[in-house]
Amino acid sequence: MSTDRGMPVKRDANIQDVENDEFPILCETCLGNNPYVRMIRVPYGKGCKSCGRPFTNFRWKAGTDARYKSTQVCQMCAKTKNVCQCCVLDLTFGLPTQVRDTFLARQQVLTMPIEKANRAVYMQEMEKKVLPPYRTLFTEVNATLLRLARKKPFYQRNLPQLCSFYARGCCTRGKSCPYRYSSHGGILCRHELPHDPNDPLNKQNVKDRFDGKNDPVAQKILERIKQQEKDEERERKEVISRYLIKG
C-alpha cells in the first residue's frame, strides 16, 4: 500500500510473531498411553487463554477409550510457567501452579502482569531469553513438593465424562454415546455420580489455574495439606505427653 506521494505506509509494526510449532508441550498423562497417537495440527487455530495471542492448536485422542483433548495455552506461556499446554499443570511435579508456588521460595516465583498490554510486553521479553525461566529456577526442590508430586501418569483423567442421561436412566444412545457409563460393570459408584452443581470444583478455568489464583483444585490440595500438618502436630504432642507421663 502506498500514498499519493509514493511513500509506503508502515503497517502492522507492533504485530507480534505468531507461533508455528510442530509438536505441543504436554505431560505424559495428557499425551495418553497410545504410542502411535495422531494429532490434528491447526496453525493459528486458537487464541491463548492466558495472553490471548494466536498459536498453533493441536487436537488428539489421548488413548483408545479416552476423550479428545486440545491445547489451551501457547508454548511461550507454557515455557514461562513450566506447565502442560493442555491441563496447565506443572510438568515437573504434576501439581497446580498455585500449590507449586506456595511451597517454592519467594525468589523462585515469577509473577506475570494481569493487564493484557503489560502481559504482551512481558511475553516479548520472555521470548528473548534462551532458557525457560522456571526451568532455571528449580535449583532447590522443596521436600513437600517431592512428596506431593505424582510419580506415574494418571490416565483415568483422560476418560470421557459421565453420561448424565445414563445416571437418570434415560440414555438411548447405547454404544454410540460419546460419554462414559461406568467403569465397574455397568453400575455407577457413589464417587462416579454427578457432582453437586454448587461444588467449587465445577468452577475451574484455565486462566485461574495458569495464574495460580482462586484455583479450586489447588485450594483443595492446600487444605488437605494443612489438615495433615495439624494431625501430625496433634500426634506429636500426644507422644510427648505420654512420654512425660511415663517418665
PDB file of C-alpha atoms in Angstrom:
ATOM      1  CA  MET A   1       0.000   0.000   0.000  1.00  0.00           C
ATOM      2  CA  SER A   2       1.333   3.469  -0.870  1.00  0.00           C
ATOM      3  CA  THR A   3       0.200   7.075  -0.579  1.00  0.00           C
ATOM      4  CA  ASP A   4      -0.225   9.711  -3.290  1.00  0.00           C
ATOM      5  CA  ARG A   5       3.409  10.703  -2.800  1.00  0.00           C
ATOM      6  CA  GLY A   6       4.564   7.170  -3.437  1.00  0.00           C
ATOM      7  CA  MET A   7       5.883   6.530   0.060  1.00  0.00           C
ATOM      8  CA  PRO A   8       4.829   3.205   1.615  1.00  0.00           C
ATOM      9  CA  VAL A   9       2.740   3.301   4.750  1.00  0.00           C
ATOM     10  CA  LYS A  10       4.206   1.458   7.700  1.00  0.00           C
ATOM     11  CA  ARG A  11       1.581  -1.052   8.798  1.00  0.00           C
ATOM     12  CA  ASP A  12       1.361  -3.745  11.464  1.00  0.00           C
ATOM     13  CA  ALA A  13       4.581  -2.609  13.091  1.00  0.00           C
ATOM     14  CA  ASN A  14       3.504  -3.828  16.513  1.00  0.00           C
ATOM     15  CA  ILE A  15       2.003  -7.160  15.475  1.00  0.00           C
ATOM     16  CA  GLN A  16       3.733  -9.965  17.369  1.00  0.00           C
ATOM     17  CA  ASP A  17       5.117 -13.065  15.770  1.00  0.00           C
ATOM     18  CA  VAL A  18       2.694 -15.986  15.786  1.00  0.00           C
ATOM     19  CA  GLU A  19       3.834 -19.380  16.988  1.00  0.00           C
ATOM     20  CA  ASN A  20       4.163 -22.090  14.372  1.00  0.00           C
ATOM     21  CA  ASP A  21       5.236 -25.198  16.274  1.00  0.00           C
ATOM     22  CA  GLU A  22       5.451 -28.800  15.135  1.00  0.00           C
ATOM     23  CA  PHE A  23       4.614 -30.513  18.450  1.00  0.00           C
ATOM     24  CA  PRO A  24       2.964 -29.351  21.689  1.00  0.00           C
ATOM     25  CA  ILE A  25       4.425 -29.259  25.202  1.00  0.00           C
ATOM     26  CA  LEU A  26       2.464 -31.952  27.033  1.00  0.00           C
ATOM     27  CA  CYS A  27       2.687 -34.041  30.170  1.00  0.00           C
ATOM     28  CA  GLU A  28       2.675 -37.824  29.881  1.00  0.00           C
ATOM     29  CA  THR A  29      -0.873 -38.077  31.211  1.00  0.00           C
ATOM     30  CA  CYS A  30      -2.376 -35.732  28.610  1.00  0.00           C
ATOM     31  CA  LEU A  31      -0.402 -37.371  25.809  1.00  0.00           C
ATOM     32  CA  GLY A  32      -2.071 -40.701  26.624  1.00  0.00           C
ATOM     33  CA  ASN A  33      -0.948 -44.310  26.613  1.00  0.00           C
ATOM     34  CA  ASN A  34      -1.070 -44.779  22.833  1.00  0.00           C
ATOM     35  CA  PRO A  35       2.469 -44.653  21.366  1.00  0.00           C
ATOM     36  CA  TYR A  36       1.002 -44.150  17.866  1.00  0.00           C
ATOM     37  CA  VAL A  37      -1.092 -41.115  18.722  1.00  0.00           C
ATOM     38  CA  ARG A  38      -2.163 -38.970  15.767  1.00  0.00           C
ATOM     39  CA  MET A  39      -2.708 -35.248  16.121  1.00  0.00           C
ATOM     40  CA  ILE A  40      -4.595 -32.604  14.202  1.00  0.00           C
ATOM     41  CA  ARG A  41      -2.424 -29.523  13.789  1.00  0.00           C
ATOM     42  CA  VAL A  42      -4.176 -26.215  13.077  1.00  0.00           C
ATOM     43  CA  PRO A  43      -1.885 -23.189  12.566  1.00  0.00           C
ATOM     44  CA  TYR A  44      -3.339 -20.090  14.244  1.00  0.00           C
ATOM     45  CA  GLY A  45      -6.244 -22.296  15.293  1.00  0.00           C
ATOM     46  CA  LYS A  46      -6.924 -20.816  18.725  1.00  0.00           C
ATOM     47  CA  GLY A  47      -6.135 -17.875  20.961  1.00  0.00           C
ATOM     48  CA  CYS A  48      -4.104 -18.487  24.107  1.00  0.00           C
ATOM     49  CA  LYS A  49      -6.330 -18.435  27.202  1.00  0.00           C
ATOM     50  CA  SER A  50      -3.577 -16.658  29.116  1.00  0.00           C
ATOM     51  CA  CYS A  51      -2.098 -13.974  26.854  1.00  0.00           C
ATOM     52  CA  GLY A  52      -4.686 -14.037  24.043  1.00  0.00           C
ATOM     53  CA  ARG A  53      -2.158 -14.449  21.220  1.00  0.00           C
ATOM     54  CA  PRO A  54      -2.991 -16.877  18.375  1.00  0.00           C
ATOM     55  CA  PHE A  55      -0.965 -20.078  18.390  1.00  0.00           C
ATOM     56  CA  THR A  56      -0.795 -23.452  16.664  1.00  0.00           C
ATOM     57  CA  ASN A  57      -3.548 -25.608  18.142  1.00  0.00           C
ATOM     58  CA  PHE A  58      -3.239 -29.399  18.489  1.00  0.00           C
ATOM     59  CA  ARG A  59      -6.091 -31.874  18.986  1.00  0.00           C
ATOM     60  CA  TRP A  60      -5.730 -35.609  19.641  1.00  0.00           C
ATOM     61  CA  LYS A  61      -7.376 -38.600  21.292  1.00  0.00           C
ATOM     62  CA  ALA A  62      -5.481 -39.489  24.464  1.00  0.00           C
ATOM     63  CA  GLY A  63      -5.975 -43.261  24.311  1.00  0.00           C
ATOM     64  CA  THR A  64      -8.378 -45.852  22.916  1.00  0.00           C
ATOM     65  CA  ASP A  65     -11.134 -45.249  25.467  1.00  0.00           C
ATOM     66  CA  ALA A  66     -10.199 -41.642  26.197  1.00  0.00           C
ATOM     67  CA  ARG A  67     -11.773 -38.391  25.069  1.00  0.00           C
ATOM     68  CA  TYR A  68     -10.362 -35.848  22.636  1.00  0.00           C
ATOM     69  CA  LYS A  69      -8.102 -33.200  24.125  1.00  0.00           C
ATOM     70  CA  SER A  70      -6.576 -29.982  22.789  1.00  0.00           C
ATOM     71  CA  THR A  71      -4.013 -27.375  23.790  1.00  0.00           C
ATOM     72  CA  GLN A  72      -5.243 -24.380  25.795  1.00  0.00           C
ATOM     73  CA  VAL A  73      -2.243 -22.042  26.127  1.00  0.00           C
ATOM     74  CA  CYS A  74       0.584 -21.085  23.775  1.00  0.00           C
ATOM     75  CA  GLN A  75       4.055 -22.574  24.035  1.00  0.00           C
ATOM     76  CA  MET A  76       5.627 -19.358  25.312  1.00  0.00           C
ATOM     77  CA  CYS A  77       3.219 -19.203  28.249  1.00  0.00           C
ATOM     78  CA  ALA A  78       3.752 -22.918  28.901  1.00  0.00           C
ATOM     79  CA  LYS A  79       7.530 -22.455  28.932  1.00  0.00           C
ATOM     80  CA  THR A  80       7.294 -19.395  31.153  1.00  0.00           C
ATOM     81  CA  LYS A  81       5.316 -21.236  33.828  1.00  0.00           C
ATOM     82  CA  ASN A  82       6.722 -24.726  33.061  1.00  0.00           C
ATOM     83  CA  VAL A  83       3.230 -26.179  32.594  1.00  0.00           C
ATOM     84  CA  CYS A  84       1.484 -28.542  30.195  1.00  0.00           C
ATOM     85  CA  GLN A  85      -0.301 -26.834  27.315  1.00  0.00           C
ATOM     86  CA  CYS A  86      -3.400 -28.971  27.864  1.00  0.00           C
ATOM     87  CA  CYS A  87      -4.039 -29.484  31.600  1.00  0.00           C
ATOM     88  CA  VAL A  88      -1.916 -26.456  32.678  1.00  0.00           C
ATOM     89  CA  LEU A  89      -0.349 -28.488  35.494  1.00  0.00           C
ATOM     90  CA  ASP A  90       3.334 -28.257  36.367  1.00  0.00           C
ATOM     91  CA  LEU A  91       5.484 -30.511  34.169  1.00  0.00           C
ATOM     92  CA  THR A  92       7.935 -31.377  36.959  1.00  0.00           C
ATOM     93  CA  PHE A  93       5.578 -32.186  39.834  1.00  0.00           C
ATOM     94  CA  GLY A  94       2.176 -32.608  38.165  1.00  0.00           C
ATOM     95  CA  LEU A  95       0.617 -30.072  40.565  1.00  0.00           C
ATOM     96  CA  PRO A  96      -1.352 -26.848  40.052  1.00  0.00           C
ATOM     97  CA  THR A  97       0.810 -23.741  39.826  1.00  0.00           C
ATOM     98  CA  GLN A  98      -0.789 -22.297  42.965  1.00  0.00           C
ATOM     99  CA  VAL A  99       0.369 -25.302  45.015  1.00  0.00           C
ATOM    100  CA  ARG A 100       3.841 -25.241  43.464  1.00  0.00           C
ATOM    101  CA  ASP A 101       4.361 -21.515  44.006  1.00  0.00           C
ATOM    102  CA  THR A 102       3.143 -21.771  47.593  1.00  0.00           C
ATOM    103  CA  PHE A 103       5.969 -24.112  48.554  1.00  0.00           C
ATOM    104  CA  LEU A 104       8.687 -22.546  46.421  1.00  0.00           C
ATOM    105  CA  ALA A 105      10.866 -19.787  47.795  1.00  0.00           C
ATOM    106  CA  ARG A 106       9.657 -16.276  47.066  1.00  0.00           C
ATOM    107  CA  GLN A 107      12.608 -15.518  44.836  1.00  0.00           C
ATOM    108  CA  GLN A 108      11.724 -18.567  42.745  1.00  0.00           C
ATOM    109  CA  VAL A 109       8.178 -17.453  41.896  1.00  0.00           C
ATOM    110  CA  LEU A 110       7.549 -15.480  38.709  1.00  0.00           C
ATOM    111  CA  THR A 111       4.665 -13.022  38.785  1.00  0.00           C
ATOM    112  CA  MET A 112       3.107 -12.229  35.418  1.00  0.00           C
ATOM    113  CA  PRO A 113       1.245  -8.960  34.758  1.00  0.00           C
ATOM    114  CA  ILE A 114      -2.539  -9.109  34.818  1.00  0.00           C
ATOM    115  CA  GLU A 115      -3.322  -6.472  32.193  1.00  0.00           C
ATOM    116  CA  LYS A 116      -3.237  -7.648  28.568  1.00  0.00           C
ATOM    117  CA  ALA A 117      -0.931  -4.874  27.354  1.00  0.00           C
ATOM    118  CA  ASN A 118       1.597  -5.424  30.136  1.00  0.00           C
ATOM    119  CA  ARG A 119       1.401  -9.180  29.677  1.00  0.00           C
ATOM    120  CA  ALA A 120       2.134  -8.832  25.945  1.00  0.00           C
ATOM    121  CA  VAL A 121       5.289  -6.824  26.688  1.00  0.00           C
ATOM    122  CA  TYR A 122       6.266  -9.353  29.360  1.00  0.00           C
ATOM    123  CA  MET A 123       5.902 -12.252  26.920  1.00  0.00           C
ATOM    124  CA  GLN A 124       8.064 -10.437  24.364  1.00  0.00           C
ATOM    125  CA  GLU A 125      10.810 -10.096  26.973  1.00  0.00           C
ATOM    126  CA  MET A 126      10.500 -13.771  27.895  1.00  0.00           C
ATOM    127  CA  GLU A 127      10.919 -14.783  24.246  1.00  0.00           C
ATOM    128  CA  LYS A 128      14.335 -13.125  24.198  1.00  0.00           C
ATOM    129  CA  LYS A 129      15.607 -15.460  26.899  1.00  0.00           C
ATOM    130  CA  VAL A 130      17.126 -18.766  25.826  1.00  0.00           C
ATOM    131  CA  LEU A 131      16.115 -20.897  28.812  1.00  0.00           C
ATOM    132  CA  PRO A 132      12.578 -21.087  30.215  1.00  0.00           C
ATOM    133  CA  PRO A 133      12.525 -19.140  33.496  1.00  0.00           C
ATOM    134  CA  TYR A 134      11.043 -21.827  35.743  1.00  0.00           C
ATOM    135  CA  ARG A 135      13.456 -24.462  34.436  1.00  0.00           C
ATOM    136  CA  THR A 136      16.411 -22.353  35.560  1.00  0.00           C
ATOM    137  CA  LEU A 137      14.830 -21.534  38.928  1.00  0.00           C
ATOM    138  CA  PHE A 138      14.345 -25.139  40.059  1.00  0.00           C
ATOM    139  CA  THR A 139      17.717 -25.279  41.790  1.00  0.00           C
ATOM    140  CA  GLU A 140      16.377 -26.217  45.209  1.00  0.00           C
ATOM    141  CA  VAL A 141      13.392 -28.527  45.232  1.00  0.00           C
ATOM    142  CA  ASN A 142      11.046 -28.313  48.173  1.00  0.00           C
ATOM    143  CA  ALA A 143      10.630 -31.566  50.109  1.00  0.00           C
ATOM    144  CA  THR A 144       6.864 -31.085  50.308  1.00  0.00           C
ATOM    145  CA  LEU A 145       6.624 -30.772  46.525  1.00  0.00           C
ATOM    146  CA  LEU A 146       8.559 -34.010  46.109  1.00  0.00           C
ATOM    147  CA  ARG A 147       6.136 -35.724  48.468  1.00  0.00           C
ATOM    148  CA  LEU A 148       3.083 -34.360  46.657  1.00  0.00           C
ATOM    149  CA  ALA A 149       4.443 -34.903  43.148  1.00  0.00           C
ATOM    150  CA  ARG A 150       2.701 -37.521  41.017  1.00  0.00           C
ATOM    151  CA  LYS A 151       5.231 -40.220  40.222  1.00  0.00           C
ATOM    152  CA  LYS A 152       3.271 -42.005  37.473  1.00  0.00           C
ATOM    153  CA  PRO A 153       0.856 -40.804  34.782  1.00  0.00           C
ATOM    154  CA  PHE A 154      -2.827 -40.857  35.747  1.00  0.00           C
ATOM    155  CA  TYR A 155      -4.566 -41.970  32.551  1.00  0.00           C
ATOM    156  CA  GLN A 156      -8.013 -42.163  34.184  1.00  0.00           C
ATOM    157  CA  ARG A 157      -8.071 -38.378  33.933  1.00  0.00           C
ATOM    158  CA  ASN A 158      -8.450 -38.769  30.159  1.00  0.00           C
ATOM    159  CA  LEU A 159     -11.667 -40.808  30.363  1.00  0.00           C
ATOM    160  CA  PRO A 160     -14.853 -39.262  28.942  1.00  0.00           C
ATOM    161  CA  GLN A 161     -17.192 -37.514  31.326  1.00  0.00           C
ATOM    162  CA  LEU A 162     -20.058 -39.434  32.875  1.00  0.00           C
ATOM    163  CA  CYS A 163     -23.322 -39.531  30.951  1.00  0.00           C
ATOM    164  CA  SER A 164     -25.906 -37.605  32.966  1.00  0.00           C
ATOM    165  CA  PHE A 165     -28.748 -39.204  30.970  1.00  0.00           C
ATOM    166  CA  TYR A 166     -27.497 -42.684  31.890  1.00  0.00           C
ATOM    167  CA  ALA A 167     -27.359 -41.666  35.553  1.00  0.00           C
ATOM    168  CA  ARG A 168     -31.065 -40.788  35.294  1.00  0.00           C
ATOM    169  CA  GLY A 169     -31.760 -43.997  33.362  1.00  0.00           C
ATOM    170  CA  CYS A 170     -32.890 -42.352  30.122  1.00  0.00           C
ATOM    171  CA  CYS A 171     -29.887 -42.567  27.760  1.00  0.00           C
ATOM    172  CA  THR A 172     -30.950 -44.117  24.433  1.00  0.00           C
ATOM    173  CA  ARG A 173     -27.667 -43.804  22.528  1.00  0.00           C
ATOM    174  CA  GLY A 174     -26.136 -47.036  23.775  1.00  0.00           C
ATOM    175  CA  LYS A 175     -22.662 -47.785  22.421  1.00  0.00           C
ATOM    176  CA  SER A 176     -22.747 -44.681  20.232  1.00  0.00           C
ATOM    177  CA  CYS A 177     -22.864 -42.435  23.310  1.00  0.00           C
ATOM    178  CA  PRO A 178     -19.630 -40.397  23.459  1.00  0.00           C
ATOM    179  CA  TYR A 179     -19.856 -40.169  27.240  1.00  0.00           C
ATOM    180  CA  ARG A 180     -18.936 -42.793  29.805  1.00  0.00           C
ATOM    181  CA  TYR A 181     -21.486 -45.004  31.500  1.00  0.00           C
ATOM    182  CA  SER A 182     -19.345 -46.640  34.167  1.00  0.00           C
ATOM    183  CA  SER A 183     -16.091 -48.482  34.716  1.00  0.00           C
ATOM    184  CA  HIS A 184     -17.476 -51.000  37.235  1.00  0.00           C
ATOM    185  CA  GLY A 185     -19.607 -53.458  35.316  1.00  0.00           C
ATOM    186  CA  GLY A 186     -22.314 -51.010  34.308  1.00  0.00           C
ATOM    187  CA  ILE A 187     -23.046 -49.824  37.858  1.00  0.00           C
ATOM    188  CA  LEU A 188     -22.392 -46.226  38.835  1.00  0.00           C
ATOM    189  CA  CYS A 189     -20.491 -45.995  42.101  1.00  0.00           C
ATOM    190  CA  ARG A 190     -21.102 -43.213  44.602  1.00  0.00           C
ATOM    191  CA  HIS A 191     -17.973 -41.291  43.612  1.00  0.00           C
ATOM    192  CA  GLU A 192     -18.993 -41.563  39.939  1.00  0.00           C
ATOM    193  CA  LEU A 193     -22.395 -39.955  40.312  1.00  0.00           C
ATOM    194  CA  PRO A 194     -22.816 -36.382  39.017  1.00  0.00           C
ATOM    195  CA  HIS A 195     -21.424 -33.814  41.436  1.00  0.00           C
ATOM    196  CA  ASP A 196     -23.240 -31.025  43.190  1.00  0.00           C
ATOM    197  CA  PRO A 197     -23.636 -28.071  40.776  1.00  0.00           C
ATOM    198  CA  ASN A 198     -22.557 -25.741  43.597  1.00  0.00           C
ATOM    199  CA  ASP A 199     -19.310 -27.642  44.115  1.00  0.00           C
ATOM    200  CA  PRO A 200     -16.313 -25.264  43.720  1.00  0.00           C
ATOM    201  CA  LEU A 201     -14.562 -27.909  41.606  1.00  0.00           C
ATOM    202  CA  ASN A 202     -17.176 -27.296  38.899  1.00  0.00           C
ATOM    203  CA  LYS A 203     -15.972 -23.699  38.521  1.00  0.00           C
ATOM    204  CA  GLN A 204     -12.485 -24.378  37.204  1.00  0.00           C
ATOM    205  CA  ASN A 205     -10.998 -22.311  34.396  1.00  0.00           C
ATOM    206  CA  VAL A 206      -7.673 -22.255  32.580  1.00  0.00           C
ATOM    207  CA  LYS A 207      -6.733 -18.655  33.383  1.00  0.00           C
ATOM    208  CA  ASP A 208      -7.070 -19.051  37.161  1.00  0.00           C
ATOM    209  CA  ARG A 209      -5.072 -22.270  37.064  1.00  0.00           C
ATOM    210  CA  PHE A 210      -2.338 -20.682  34.956  1.00  0.00           C
ATOM    211  CA  ASP A 211      -2.127 -17.558  37.133  1.00  0.00           C
ATOM    212  CA  GLY A 212      -2.214 -19.640  40.316  1.00  0.00           C
ATOM    213  CA  LYS A 213      -5.102 -17.693  41.861  1.00  0.00           C
ATOM    214  CA  ASN A 214      -8.514 -18.901  43.054  1.00  0.00           C
ATOM    215  CA  ASP A 215      -7.916 -22.402  41.675  1.00  0.00           C
ATOM    216  CA  PRO A 216     -10.392 -24.741  43.457  1.00  0.00           C
ATOM    217  CA  VAL A 217      -8.218 -27.820  42.846  1.00  0.00           C
ATOM    218  CA  ALA A 218      -5.168 -26.108  44.359  1.00  0.00           C
ATOM    219  CA  GLN A 219      -7.184 -24.838  47.311  1.00  0.00           C
ATOM    220  CA  LYS A 220      -8.452 -28.351  47.999  1.00  0.00           C
ATOM    221  CA  ILE A 221      -4.890 -29.718  47.975  1.00  0.00           C
ATOM    222  CA  LEU A 222      -3.637 -26.934  50.263  1.00  0.00           C
ATOM    223  CA  GLU A 223      -6.490 -27.516  52.724  1.00  0.00           C
ATOM    224  CA  ARG A 224      -5.694 -31.227  52.791  1.00  0.00           C
ATOM    225  CA  ILE A 225      -2.017 -30.461  53.492  1.00  0.00           C
ATOM    226  CA  LYS A 226      -2.945 -28.108  56.349  1.00  0.00           C
ATOM    227  CA  GLN A 227      -5.193 -30.770  57.860  1.00  0.00           C
ATOM    228  CA  GLN A 228      -2.410 -33.355  57.618  1.00  0.00           C
ATOM    229  CA  GLU A 229       0.012 -30.979  59.324  1.00  0.00           C
ATOM    230  CA  LYS A 230      -2.497 -30.395  62.139  1.00  0.00           C
ATOM    231  CA  ASP A 231      -2.982 -34.152  62.596  1.00  0.00           C
ATOM    232  CA  GLU A 232       0.780 -34.740  62.672  1.00  0.00           C
ATOM    233  CA  GLU A 233       1.233 -31.951  65.219  1.00  0.00           C
ATOM    234  CA  ARG A 234      -1.543 -33.403  67.402  1.00  0.00           C
ATOM    235  CA  GLU A 235       0.005 -36.882  67.266  1.00  0.00           C
ATOM    236  CA  ARG A 236       3.414 -35.430  68.101  1.00  0.00           C
ATOM    237  CA  LYS A 237       2.031 -33.683  71.176  1.00  0.00           C
ATOM    238  CA  GLU A 238       0.268 -36.867  72.295  1.00  0.00           C
ATOM    239  CA  VAL A 239       3.510 -38.848  72.004  1.00  0.00           C
ATOM    240  CA  ILE A 240       5.403 -36.215  74.001  1.00  0.00           C
ATOM    241  CA  SER A 241       2.736 -36.099  76.711  1.00  0.00           C
ATOM    242  CA  ARG A 242       2.712 -39.907  77.021  1.00  0.00           C
ATOM    243  CA  TYR A 243       6.491 -39.937  77.274  1.00  0.00           C
ATOM    244  CA  LEU A 244       6.439 -37.308  80.029  1.00  0.00           C
ATOM    245  CA  ILE A 245       3.723 -39.156  81.955  1.00  0.00           C
ATOM    246  CA  LYS A 246       5.626 -42.454  81.808  1.00  0.00           C
ATOM    247  CA  GLY A 247       8.854 -40.711  82.778  1.00  0.00           C
TER     248      GLY A 247
END
